Amino acid sequence: MEGNNRKTLLITGASRGIGKAIIEKFAAQQFNIAFCSLQEKNVLALVAELKNKFPDITVLGKAVDMSQRESVKAFGKEALAKFNHIDLLINNAGLFQPGMVHNEEEGQLEKMIETNLYSAYYMTRSVIEKMKEKKAGTIMNICSIAGLKAYPNGGSYSISKFAMQGLSKALREELKEYQIGVTTIYPGAVLTDAWAGVDLPEERFIDVQDIAESIYSIYCLSRRTVVEDLVVRPMLGDI
Ligand SMILES: NC(=O)c1ccc[n+]([C@@H]2O[C@H](COP(=O)([O-])OP(=O)(O)OC[C@H]3O[C@@H](n4cnc5c(N)ncnc54)[C@H](OP(=O)(O)O)[C@@H]3O)[C@@H](O)[C@H]2O)c1
C-alpha cells in the first residue's frame, strides 16, 4: 500500500477536458491522484505530465472503459489497494452524443446510461465502504444542465444526466449519517473537446479552469457544510 499522508483524489474519464483541469488543480495542492480514461495513450501522456510537474505525489493512471461494470469495479479496487482510502471521488466520465429520443439510433440510450450513469454507480459502490468505515470522504458527481432541463438534441444524454441527478440525490440522503458529503455539479457548456467543430467564440463557454476552481473551493469548506447542488453557466447563458 502506498499513499503517505497526502489526500487522494479518484476521478474518472479525466485525461482531457474538465477532468484533467480538476486533476491539475488538486495535484498542485499535493493530492495523490488516481484517474482513468478510455485511451491508453492519453492516460500515459497525462501520467508523464503529472510526474514531471508534481514529482512528490503518487499517481495511478489506467485505461478503463467506464461503461464496463467489471472494469470499473477492478479499477476502484486497485485504487483502494494502492491508496487505502479515497478522500474525494469525482464521477466525471461521460459521453455526449447528440440525438433525439424519437429518432436517434437504437442503442444510444444504453450507451449513455452505461457510460454516464452505471459508471458512477459502480465506482461509488467500489470505494464507499472504506469511506463509511472512516466516516470521512466526499463524492462529487459531474452531471450537466442537461440533467436539469431537457432540450432538443439532448436525447438519451439528457435522460442519463437526469438519472445521474437521481443517483447523486439518493447518495446525499444515504450518506449524511456517515459524514460523507455529496455534491451534484451541473455545468452548462464548458469549452472542451466535446465541443470540437462548433463554430462559436470561446467567450460563449465556461472556462474549464473555472469548473476546477469551483470544485476545489467547495471541497475546502468546513466539514460542517455541504454544497448539495452547484449550477454553473456561461455568463451569456446556455448555448
Ligand atoms: N463540456 C461540456 O460542455 C459539459 C457540460 C456539462 C457536463 N459535462 C460533463 O462533464 C464530464 C466531462 O466532460 P468533458 O467535456 O471534459 O469531456 P471531454 O473533453 O470530451 O473528455 C472526455 C474524457 O472522458 C473519457 N472517456 C470517454 N468515454 C469514456 C469511457 N467509456 N471510459 C472512460 N473514460 C471515458 C475520455 O477519455 P480519453 O481521453 O482516453 O478519450 C476523456 O478523457 C462528462 O460527464 C460530461 O457529460 C460536460
mmCIF file of C-alpha atoms and ligand atoms in Angstrom:
data_model
loop_
_atom_site.group_PDB
_atom_site.id
_atom_site.type_symbol
_atom_site.label_atom_id
_atom_site.label_comp_id
_atom_site.label_asym_id
_atom_site.label_seq_id
_atom_site.Cartn_x
_atom_site.Cartn_y
_atom_site.Cartn_z
ATOM 1 C CA MET A 1 0.000 0.000 0.000
ATOM 2 C CA GLU A 2 1.223 3.475 -0.878
ATOM 3 C CA GLY A 3 -0.119 6.866 -0.140
ATOM 4 C CA ASN A 4 1.841 8.641 2.672
ATOM 5 C CA ASN A 5 -0.187 11.323 4.470
ATOM 6 C CA ARG A 6 -1.471 13.014 1.392
ATOM 7 C CA LYS A 7 -5.125 13.036 0.482
ATOM 8 C CA THR A 8 -6.228 11.088 -2.576
ATOM 9 C CA LEU A 9 -8.492 12.168 -5.419
ATOM 10 C CA LEU A 10 -10.013 9.450 -7.599
ATOM 11 C CA ILE A 11 -11.515 10.849 -10.797
ATOM 12 C CA THR A 12 -12.884 9.045 -13.834
ATOM 13 C CA GLY A 13 -12.686 9.935 -17.542
ATOM 14 C CA ALA A 14 -10.041 12.505 -16.861
ATOM 15 C CA SER A 15 -7.224 12.560 -19.436
ATOM 16 C CA ARG A 16 -8.731 15.620 -21.094
ATOM 17 C CA GLY A 17 -11.251 18.389 -20.546
ATOM 18 C CA ILE A 18 -12.936 19.032 -17.199
ATOM 19 C CA GLY A 19 -11.326 16.008 -15.545
ATOM 20 C CA LYS A 20 -7.803 16.995 -16.486
ATOM 21 C CA ALA A 21 -8.315 20.562 -15.226
ATOM 22 C CA ILE A 22 -9.558 19.174 -11.887
ATOM 23 C CA ILE A 23 -6.572 16.838 -11.631
ATOM 24 C CA GLU A 24 -4.149 19.698 -12.238
ATOM 25 C CA LYS A 25 -5.804 21.795 -9.521
ATOM 26 C CA PHE A 26 -5.693 19.048 -6.893
ATOM 27 C CA ALA A 27 -2.219 17.795 -7.872
ATOM 28 C CA ALA A 28 -0.944 21.356 -7.372
ATOM 29 C CA GLN A 29 -2.371 21.084 -3.818
ATOM 30 C CA GLN A 30 -0.319 17.898 -3.374
ATOM 31 C CA PHE A 31 -3.164 15.383 -3.564
ATOM 32 C CA ASN A 32 -2.295 11.893 -4.760
ATOM 33 C CA ILE A 33 -4.229 11.134 -7.937
ATOM 34 C CA ALA A 34 -5.968 8.025 -9.243
ATOM 35 C CA PHE A 35 -7.562 8.546 -12.626
ATOM 36 C CA CYS A 36 -8.691 6.661 -15.672
ATOM 37 C CA SER A 37 -9.761 7.352 -19.211
ATOM 38 C CA LEU A 38 -10.561 5.318 -22.271
ATOM 39 C CA GLN A 39 -7.462 5.562 -24.448
ATOM 40 C CA GLU A 40 -4.183 4.290 -23.072
ATOM 41 C CA LYS A 41 -2.103 6.838 -24.985
ATOM 42 C CA ASN A 42 -3.968 9.680 -23.289
ATOM 43 C CA VAL A 43 -3.536 8.058 -19.871
ATOM 44 C CA LEU A 44 0.207 7.587 -20.387
ATOM 45 C CA ALA A 45 0.620 11.166 -21.603
ATOM 46 C CA LEU A 46 -1.097 12.577 -18.505
ATOM 47 C CA VAL A 47 0.795 10.298 -16.108
ATOM 48 C CA ALA A 48 4.080 11.512 -17.631
ATOM 49 C CA GLU A 49 2.957 15.147 -17.434
ATOM 50 C CA LEU A 50 1.921 14.835 -13.774
ATOM 51 C CA LYS A 51 5.114 13.045 -12.771
ATOM 52 C CA ASN A 52 7.109 15.808 -14.384
ATOM 53 C CA LYS A 53 5.122 18.710 -12.884
ATOM 54 C CA PHE A 54 4.361 17.212 -9.469
ATOM 55 C CA PRO A 55 7.187 14.780 -8.631
ATOM 56 C CA ASP A 56 6.201 14.390 -4.963
ATOM 57 C CA ILE A 57 2.719 12.990 -5.429
ATOM 58 C CA THR A 58 1.742 9.405 -6.262
ATOM 59 C CA VAL A 59 -0.212 8.901 -9.474
ATOM 60 C CA LEU A 60 -2.200 5.878 -10.628
ATOM 61 C CA GLY A 61 -3.431 6.209 -14.213
ATOM 62 C CA LYS A 62 -5.219 3.418 -16.003
ATOM 63 C CA ALA A 63 -7.052 2.859 -19.293
ATOM 64 C CA VAL A 64 -10.544 1.777 -18.244
ATOM 65 C CA ASP A 65 -13.737 1.630 -20.244
ATOM 66 C CA MET A 66 -16.131 3.030 -17.655
ATOM 67 C CA SER A 67 -19.112 1.561 -19.491
ATOM 68 C CA GLN A 68 -17.896 -1.898 -18.445
ATOM 69 C CA ARG A 69 -19.029 -2.759 -14.929
ATOM 70 C CA GLU A 70 -16.289 -5.284 -14.132
ATOM 71 C CA SER A 71 -13.536 -2.918 -15.345
ATOM 72 C CA VAL A 72 -14.950 -0.132 -13.176
ATOM 73 C CA LYS A 73 -15.000 -2.356 -10.104
ATOM 74 C CA ALA A 74 -11.462 -3.613 -10.789
ATOM 75 C CA PHE A 75 -10.146 -0.045 -11.075
ATOM 76 C CA GLY A 76 -11.864 1.007 -7.838
ATOM 77 C CA LYS A 77 -10.313 -1.978 -6.088
ATOM 78 C CA GLU A 78 -6.864 -1.244 -7.494
ATOM 79 C CA ALA A 79 -7.037 2.402 -6.398
ATOM 80 C CA LEU A 80 -8.096 1.409 -2.874
ATOM 81 C CA ALA A 81 -5.297 -1.169 -2.648
ATOM 82 C CA LYS A 82 -2.780 1.474 -3.655
ATOM 83 C CA PHE A 83 -4.016 4.411 -1.576
ATOM 84 C CA ASN A 84 -6.058 2.671 1.155
ATOM 85 C CA HIS A 85 -8.677 5.414 1.274
ATOM 86 C CA ILE A 86 -10.225 7.751 -1.270
ATOM 87 C CA ASP A 87 -10.793 11.220 0.204
ATOM 88 C CA LEU A 88 -12.557 12.629 -2.825
ATOM 89 C CA LEU A 89 -14.295 10.653 -5.563
ATOM 90 C CA ILE A 90 -15.315 12.637 -8.631
ATOM 91 C CA ASN A 91 -17.550 10.745 -11.043
ATOM 92 C CA ASN A 92 -16.739 12.655 -14.205
ATOM 93 C CA ALA A 93 -16.605 10.102 -17.046
ATOM 94 C CA GLY A 94 -19.234 10.929 -19.581
ATOM 95 C CA LEU A 95 -20.043 10.703 -23.237
ATOM 96 C CA PHE A 96 -22.162 13.165 -25.188
ATOM 97 C CA GLN A 97 -23.803 12.091 -28.415
ATOM 98 C CA PRO A 98 -26.473 14.424 -29.766
ATOM 99 C CA GLY A 99 -29.771 12.868 -30.735
ATOM 100 C CA MET A 100 -33.490 12.922 -30.195
ATOM 101 C CA VAL A 101 -35.403 10.253 -28.352
ATOM 102 C CA HIS A 102 -37.866 9.848 -31.193
ATOM 103 C CA ASN A 103 -35.332 9.143 -33.927
ATOM 104 C CA GLU A 104 -31.811 8.616 -32.527
ATOM 105 C CA GLU A 105 -30.009 5.371 -33.332
ATOM 106 C CA GLU A 106 -31.181 2.338 -31.385
ATOM 107 C CA GLY A 107 -28.709 1.515 -28.617
ATOM 108 C CA GLN A 108 -27.856 5.160 -27.881
ATOM 109 C CA LEU A 109 -29.786 5.125 -24.608
ATOM 110 C CA GLU A 110 -27.958 2.001 -23.393
ATOM 111 C CA LYS A 111 -24.589 3.532 -24.309
ATOM 112 C CA MET A 112 -25.310 6.800 -22.493
ATOM 113 C CA ILE A 113 -26.701 5.049 -19.425
ATOM 114 C CA GLU A 114 -23.749 2.655 -19.219
ATOM 115 C CA THR A 115 -21.099 5.344 -19.650
ATOM 116 C CA ASN A 116 -22.718 8.233 -17.784
ATOM 117 C CA LEU A 117 -24.749 6.530 -15.040
ATOM 118 C CA TYR A 118 -23.686 2.937 -14.336
ATOM 119 C CA SER A 119 -20.045 4.092 -14.329
ATOM 120 C CA ALA A 120 -20.756 6.399 -11.365
ATOM 121 C CA TYR A 121 -22.979 3.851 -9.621
ATOM 122 C CA TYR A 122 -20.386 1.068 -9.692
ATOM 123 C CA MET A 123 -17.396 3.284 -8.955
ATOM 124 C CA THR A 124 -19.142 4.762 -5.929
ATOM 125 C CA ARG A 125 -20.048 1.314 -4.635
ATOM 126 C CA SER A 126 -16.416 0.198 -5.090
ATOM 127 C CA VAL A 127 -14.942 2.785 -2.753
ATOM 128 C CA ILE A 128 -17.797 3.646 -0.396
ATOM 129 C CA GLU A 129 -17.327 1.015 2.318
ATOM 130 C CA LYS A 130 -13.959 2.479 3.306
ATOM 131 C CA MET A 131 -15.445 6.000 3.429
ATOM 132 C CA LYS A 132 -18.287 4.741 5.634
ATOM 133 C CA GLU A 133 -15.873 2.946 7.962
ATOM 134 C CA LYS A 134 -13.818 6.110 8.413
ATOM 135 C CA LYS A 135 -16.852 8.402 8.412
ATOM 136 C CA ALA A 136 -14.914 10.597 6.034
ATOM 137 C CA GLY A 137 -14.981 11.347 2.359
ATOM 138 C CA THR A 138 -16.585 13.419 -0.355
ATOM 139 C CA ILE A 139 -18.312 12.417 -3.575
ATOM 140 C CA MET A 140 -18.900 14.819 -6.441
ATOM 141 C CA ASN A 141 -20.920 13.881 -9.480
ATOM 142 C CA ILE A 142 -20.408 15.798 -12.700
ATOM 143 C CA CYS A 143 -23.928 15.939 -14.042
ATOM 144 C CA SER A 144 -24.977 18.653 -16.535
ATOM 145 C CA ILE A 145 -27.616 21.293 -17.046
ATOM 146 C CA ALA A 146 -28.977 18.617 -19.422
ATOM 147 C CA GLY A 147 -29.909 16.815 -16.194
ATOM 148 C CA LEU A 148 -31.995 19.798 -15.075
ATOM 149 C CA LYS A 149 -33.678 20.868 -18.285
ATOM 150 C CA ALA A 150 -34.349 18.901 -21.456
ATOM 151 C CA TYR A 151 -33.589 20.470 -24.842
ATOM 152 C CA PRO A 152 -33.884 19.353 -28.471
ATOM 153 C CA ASN A 153 -30.929 17.136 -29.441
ATOM 154 C CA GLY A 154 -30.243 16.260 -25.798
ATOM 155 C CA GLY A 155 -31.989 12.909 -26.260
ATOM 156 C CA SER A 156 -30.509 9.998 -24.333
ATOM 157 C CA TYR A 157 -27.695 12.161 -22.962
ATOM 158 C CA SER A 158 -30.270 14.231 -21.140
ATOM 159 C CA ILE A 159 -32.020 11.088 -19.858
ATOM 160 C CA SER A 160 -28.698 9.778 -18.484
ATOM 161 C CA LYS A 161 -27.949 13.059 -16.721
ATOM 162 C CA PHE A 162 -31.425 13.280 -15.157
ATOM 163 C CA ALA A 163 -30.762 9.750 -13.886
ATOM 164 C CA MET A 164 -27.381 10.796 -12.567
ATOM 165 C CA GLN A 165 -29.071 13.583 -10.658
ATOM 166 C CA GLY A 166 -31.247 10.891 -9.070
ATOM 167 C CA LEU A 167 -28.209 8.796 -8.147
ATOM 168 C CA SER A 168 -26.494 11.786 -6.619
ATOM 169 C CA LYS A 169 -29.505 12.838 -4.564
ATOM 170 C CA ALA A 170 -30.072 9.297 -3.291
ATOM 171 C CA LEU A 171 -26.434 9.136 -2.193
ATOM 172 C CA ARG A 172 -26.675 12.504 -0.463
ATOM 173 C CA GLU A 173 -29.566 11.277 1.697
ATOM 174 C CA GLU A 174 -27.973 7.891 2.411
ATOM 175 C CA LEU A 175 -24.545 9.158 3.309
ATOM 176 C CA LYS A 176 -25.315 12.088 5.624
ATOM 177 C CA GLU A 177 -25.149 9.868 8.684
ATOM 178 C CA TYR A 178 -21.646 8.757 7.673
ATOM 179 C CA GLN A 179 -20.499 12.347 7.318
ATOM 180 C CA ILE A 180 -19.777 11.807 3.648
ATOM 181 C CA GLY A 181 -20.640 14.883 1.601
ATOM 182 C CA VAL A 182 -22.247 14.515 -1.816
ATOM 183 C CA THR A 183 -22.344 17.332 -4.364
ATOM 184 C CA THR A 184 -24.070 17.331 -7.737
ATOM 185 C CA ILE A 185 -22.438 19.660 -10.256
ATOM 186 C CA TYR A 186 -24.436 20.902 -13.238
ATOM 187 C CA PRO A 187 -22.193 22.654 -15.761
ATOM 188 C CA GLY A 188 -23.523 24.430 -18.808
ATOM 189 C CA ALA A 189 -21.329 24.486 -21.912
ATOM 190 C CA VAL A 190 -17.636 24.142 -20.986
ATOM 191 C CA LEU A 191 -15.003 24.576 -23.662
ATOM 192 C CA THR A 192 -13.559 21.058 -24.084
ATOM 193 C CA ASP A 193 -13.091 18.599 -26.958
ATOM 194 C CA ALA A 194 -16.762 17.685 -26.514
ATOM 195 C CA TRP A 195 -17.499 20.909 -28.460
ATOM 196 C CA ALA A 196 -14.890 20.321 -31.191
ATOM 197 C CA GLY A 197 -16.025 21.727 -34.526
ATOM 198 C CA VAL A 198 -18.688 24.021 -33.064
ATOM 199 C CA ASP A 199 -18.296 27.480 -34.539
ATOM 200 C CA LEU A 200 -18.780 29.762 -31.523
ATOM 201 C CA PRO A 201 -16.381 32.165 -29.817
ATOM 202 C CA GLU A 202 -14.663 30.826 -26.700
ATOM 203 C CA GLU A 203 -16.328 33.613 -24.688
ATOM 204 C CA ARG A 204 -19.661 31.743 -25.061
ATOM 205 C CA PHE A 205 -18.301 28.876 -22.968
ATOM 206 C CA ILE A 206 -17.387 28.347 -19.333
ATOM 207 C CA ASP A 207 -13.615 28.229 -18.884
ATOM 208 C CA VAL A 208 -12.626 24.723 -17.782
ATOM 209 C CA GLN A 209 -10.409 26.278 -15.090
ATOM 210 C CA ASP A 210 -13.488 27.851 -13.527
ATOM 211 C CA ILE A 211 -15.022 24.409 -13.027
ATOM 212 C CA ALA A 212 -11.814 23.169 -11.387
ATOM 213 C CA GLU A 213 -11.615 26.259 -9.152
ATOM 214 C CA SER A 214 -15.271 25.969 -8.058
ATOM 215 C CA ILE A 215 -14.844 22.316 -7.186
ATOM 216 C CA TYR A 216 -11.706 22.992 -5.196
ATOM 217 C CA SER A 217 -13.346 25.814 -3.243
ATOM 218 C CA ILE A 218 -16.367 23.640 -2.402
ATOM 219 C CA TYR A 219 -14.019 20.899 -1.239
ATOM 220 C CA CYS A 220 -12.223 23.345 1.065
ATOM 221 C CA LEU A 221 -15.339 24.306 3.053
ATOM 222 C CA SER A 222 -15.544 23.089 6.641
ATOM 223 C CA ARG A 223 -16.866 19.589 7.336
ATOM 224 C CA ARG A 224 -19.973 21.195 8.846
ATOM 225 C CA THR A 225 -21.166 22.239 5.400
ATOM 226 C CA VAL A 226 -22.122 20.550 2.131
ATOM 227 C CA VAL A 227 -22.877 22.286 -1.154
ATOM 228 C CA GLU A 228 -25.552 19.930 -2.444
ATOM 229 C CA ASP A 229 -26.017 21.416 -5.908
ATOM 230 C CA LEU A 230 -23.795 23.623 -7.994
ATOM 231 C CA VAL A 231 -25.146 25.064 -11.239
ATOM 232 C CA VAL A 232 -22.517 26.790 -13.400
ATOM 233 C CA ARG A 233 -23.418 28.547 -16.635
ATOM 234 C CA PRO A 234 -21.686 30.711 -19.246
ATOM 235 C CA MET A 235 -22.134 34.408 -18.439
ATOM 236 C CA LEU A 236 -24.362 34.797 -21.529
ATOM 237 C CA GLY A 237 -26.476 31.766 -20.639
ATOM 238 C CA ASP A 238 -26.960 28.402 -22.315
ATOM 239 C CA ILE A 239 -25.896 27.770 -25.888
HETATM 240 N N1 LIG B 1 -18.073 20.028 -21.871
HETATM 241 C C1 LIG B 1 -19.278 20.394 -21.519
HETATM 242 O O1 LIG B 1 -19.866 21.338 -22.057
HETATM 243 C C2 LIG B 1 -20.005 19.677 -20.406
HETATM 244 C C3 LIG B 1 -21.152 20.270 -19.859
HETATM 245 C C4 LIG B 1 -21.832 19.618 -18.845
HETATM 246 C C5 LIG B 1 -21.371 18.411 -18.375
HETATM 247 N N2 LIG B 1 -20.257 17.846 -18.912
HETATM 248 C C6 LIG B 1 -19.841 16.550 -18.382
HETATM 249 O O2 LIG B 1 -18.530 16.661 -17.896
HETATM 250 C C7 LIG B 1 -17.860 15.408 -18.000
HETATM 251 C C8 LIG B 1 -16.535 15.608 -18.725
HETATM 252 O O3 LIG B 1 -16.799 16.183 -19.991
HETATM 253 P P1 LIG B 1 -15.662 16.862 -20.885
HETATM 254 O O4 LIG B 1 -16.329 17.877 -21.735
HETATM 255 O O5 LIG B 1 -14.495 17.239 -20.051
HETATM 256 O O6 LIG B 1 -15.274 15.632 -21.843
HETATM 257 P P2 LIG B 1 -14.131 15.513 -22.954
HETATM 258 O O7 LIG B 1 -13.257 16.725 -23.008
HETATM 259 O O8 LIG B 1 -14.851 15.082 -24.196
HETATM 260 O O9 LIG B 1 -13.259 14.315 -22.382
HETATM 261 C C9 LIG B 1 -13.873 13.094 -22.152
HETATM 262 C C10 LIG B 1 -12.991 12.307 -21.212
HETATM 263 O O10 LIG B 1 -13.747 11.148 -20.822
HETATM 264 C C11 LIG B 1 -13.030 9.994 -21.206
HETATM 265 N N3 LIG B 1 -13.967 8.936 -21.587
HETATM 266 C C12 LIG B 1 -14.890 8.945 -22.577
HETATM 267 N N4 LIG B 1 -15.545 7.762 -22.602
HETATM 268 C C13 LIG B 1 -15.016 7.013 -21.617
HETATM 269 C C14 LIG B 1 -15.239 5.698 -21.156
HETATM 270 N N5 LIG B 1 -16.147 4.893 -21.721
HETATM 271 N N6 LIG B 1 -14.486 5.234 -20.126
HETATM 272 C C15 LIG B 1 -13.548 6.016 -19.558
HETATM 273 N N7 LIG B 1 -13.284 7.269 -19.938
HETATM 274 C C16 LIG B 1 -14.015 7.759 -20.968
HETATM 275 C C17 LIG B 1 -12.122 10.400 -22.337
HETATM 276 O O11 LIG B 1 -11.033 9.510 -22.384
HETATM 277 P P3 LIG B 1 -9.847 9.587 -23.493
HETATM 278 O O12 LIG B 1 -9.144 10.896 -23.264
HETATM 279 O O13 LIG B 1 -8.974 8.438 -23.152
HETATM 280 O O14 LIG B 1 -10.524 9.516 -24.808
HETATM 281 C C18 LIG B 1 -11.741 11.834 -21.907
HETATM 282 O O15 LIG B 1 -10.657 11.833 -21.015
HETATM 283 C C19 LIG B 1 -18.845 14.483 -18.731
HETATM 284 O O16 LIG B 1 -19.537 13.710 -17.780
HETATM 285 C C20 LIG B 1 -19.793 15.451 -19.405
HETATM 286 O O17 LIG B 1 -21.071 14.870 -19.639
HETATM 287 C C21 LIG B 1 -19.564 18.454 -19.915
#
